XYZ file of C-alpha atoms in Angstrom:
176
model
C 83.649 76.968 43.618
C 87.066 75.727 45.066
C 88.857 78.196 42.980
C 86.681 81.053 44.005
C 87.341 80.251 47.667
C 90.941 79.932 47.003
C 91.085 83.427 45.160
C 89.007 84.864 48.139
C 91.550 83.538 50.694
C 94.494 84.785 48.582
C 92.946 88.358 48.105
C 91.653 88.648 51.608
C 94.313 87.103 53.891
C 97.117 89.794 53.188
C 94.453 92.585 53.872
C 93.665 90.905 57.336
C 97.317 90.394 58.250
C 98.103 94.053 57.213
C 95.111 95.430 59.197
C 96.101 93.527 62.287
C 99.681 94.569 62.282
C 98.789 98.154 61.539
C 96.299 98.307 64.434
C 98.641 96.469 66.939
C 101.608 98.963 66.065
C 99.165 101.899 66.399
C 98.272 100.944 69.927
C 102.012 101.386 71.436
C 102.627 105.063 72.068
C 105.573 107.081 70.271
C 107.541 107.418 73.761
C 109.154 110.698 72.267
C 105.811 112.227 72.074
C 103.979 110.836 75.048
C 102.165 112.953 77.487
C 102.796 111.407 80.923
C 99.455 112.674 82.172
C 97.776 110.328 79.429
C 99.145 107.480 81.470
C 96.679 105.913 83.937
C 96.411 103.048 86.394
C 93.791 100.825 87.943
C 94.423 98.789 90.997
C 93.582 94.974 90.757
C 93.246 92.278 93.232
C 96.164 90.912 95.141
C 98.097 94.145 95.174
C 98.690 94.295 91.512
C 97.648 96.873 88.990
C 96.972 97.562 85.316
C 99.275 100.408 83.875
C 98.328 101.751 80.478
C 98.370 104.603 78.056
C 94.845 105.915 77.743
C 94.609 107.550 74.325
C 95.349 104.084 72.597
C 94.462 101.837 75.412
C 97.993 100.344 75.098
C 98.649 98.350 78.268
C 102.299 98.296 79.525
C 103.989 94.918 79.852
C 106.199 94.141 82.750
C 109.341 94.238 80.766
C 108.670 97.840 80.045
C 108.828 99.176 83.688
C 110.150 98.476 87.104
C 108.289 99.160 90.326
C 109.204 99.813 93.808
C 106.604 99.945 96.781
C 107.507 102.914 99.143
C 107.111 102.855 102.899
C 103.619 104.802 102.726
C 102.524 102.137 100.333
C 102.618 104.341 97.175
C 104.103 102.591 94.111
C 107.063 104.317 92.161
C 107.280 103.173 88.604
C 110.225 103.528 86.392
C 109.359 103.426 82.609
C 112.443 102.250 80.572
C 111.905 103.563 77.156
C 111.164 107.109 78.040
C 113.359 107.103 81.105
C 110.735 108.500 83.419
C 109.792 108.028 87.036
C 105.931 108.196 87.948
C 104.284 107.764 91.204
C 101.029 105.766 91.867
C 99.636 107.716 94.704
C 97.473 106.352 97.494
C 97.917 102.772 95.877
C 96.746 100.880 99.114
C 93.604 102.942 99.610
C 92.574 103.057 95.743
C 89.300 101.288 94.916
C 89.598 98.139 92.654
C 89.126 98.713 89.050
C 88.822 102.442 89.153
C 90.985 104.622 86.831
C 93.749 106.796 88.641
C 96.079 109.353 87.495
C 99.939 109.035 87.932
C 102.204 111.773 89.211
C 105.113 112.542 87.131
C 108.264 112.447 89.256
C 111.405 113.073 87.206
C 113.089 112.410 83.941
C 116.483 111.762 85.912
C 117.825 108.333 85.945
C 118.291 108.249 89.847
C 115.977 109.343 92.678
C 116.508 109.815 96.417
C 113.733 108.566 98.923
C 113.713 109.376 102.465
C 112.458 106.442 104.697
C 112.089 108.371 108.047
C 113.783 110.867 110.323
C 117.690 110.699 110.359
C 119.773 108.986 107.834
C 117.206 106.277 106.495
C 117.044 106.649 102.755
C 117.637 104.862 99.683
C 118.802 105.684 96.283
C 117.039 104.152 93.074
C 118.704 104.203 89.792
C 116.866 102.971 86.603
C 114.203 101.381 88.890
C 116.562 99.355 91.096
C 117.720 99.987 94.687
C 121.298 100.937 94.809
C 123.256 98.707 97.176
C 126.481 99.076 99.249
C 126.160 103.072 99.468
C 129.434 104.774 100.629
C 129.116 108.458 101.915
C 132.039 110.433 100.235
C 131.106 113.782 101.927
C 129.493 117.172 100.830
C 130.877 119.228 98.045
C 131.171 123.118 97.738
C 127.743 123.124 95.826
C 126.237 121.960 99.122
C 125.481 118.494 97.728
C 125.802 115.208 99.529
C 127.933 112.690 97.428
C 127.399 109.110 97.675
C 129.178 106.138 95.964
C 127.800 102.764 95.206
C 130.572 100.209 96.179
C 129.033 97.601 93.777
C 129.105 99.776 90.662
C 131.426 102.636 91.464
C 128.755 105.024 90.332
C 128.260 108.408 92.224
C 125.234 110.059 93.205
C 124.636 113.811 94.224
C 121.830 114.883 96.575
C 121.029 118.488 97.187
C 121.629 119.449 100.773
C 117.960 120.640 101.170
C 116.648 117.365 99.794
C 118.932 115.315 101.959
C 117.978 117.176 105.233
C 114.415 117.751 104.751
C 112.671 115.934 101.856
C 109.482 114.491 102.750
C 109.265 110.897 103.617
C 108.206 108.411 100.840
C 108.302 111.212 98.377
C 110.981 110.453 95.556
C 113.336 113.361 94.419
C 115.181 113.394 91.086
C 119.025 113.570 91.953
C 122.234 113.568 89.860
C 124.150 110.487 88.834
C 127.027 109.436 86.763
């Protein structure tokens, strides 16, 4: 009887381990083929949210994305692996535990966000706010050029976006 149990354990255990490994790997989406409109979010208590890929019910971990809350309380998300910005619109007024769609923003590594009328804005690069911006000027292509004194990286913002972009609406920009 003991031998039969041992044989069963030896035969069944590898099958169980193989099945668990396969199902866990199948949940994570192939980011090269991901459809961004299949990413959903659900607001949770305390200002947090669940962020997931609906077809496989894969929940993103906090190591896979960076978030920024905009002045209008919408949340901007930068997904590291596909390198894409997504917007969680109407975040503050979203009902708890109700599935919501994301708004794809851009696949550029940097975005420009106007904070209000005038020169109030910020640049977000790979999900992080760029510090110590210095205005270089405007080039012949009618792009405002800024440089980060911290990283020496340059950013180009189209004049039309710089002058008239809607408040709290991220716009993809060129960067080095």
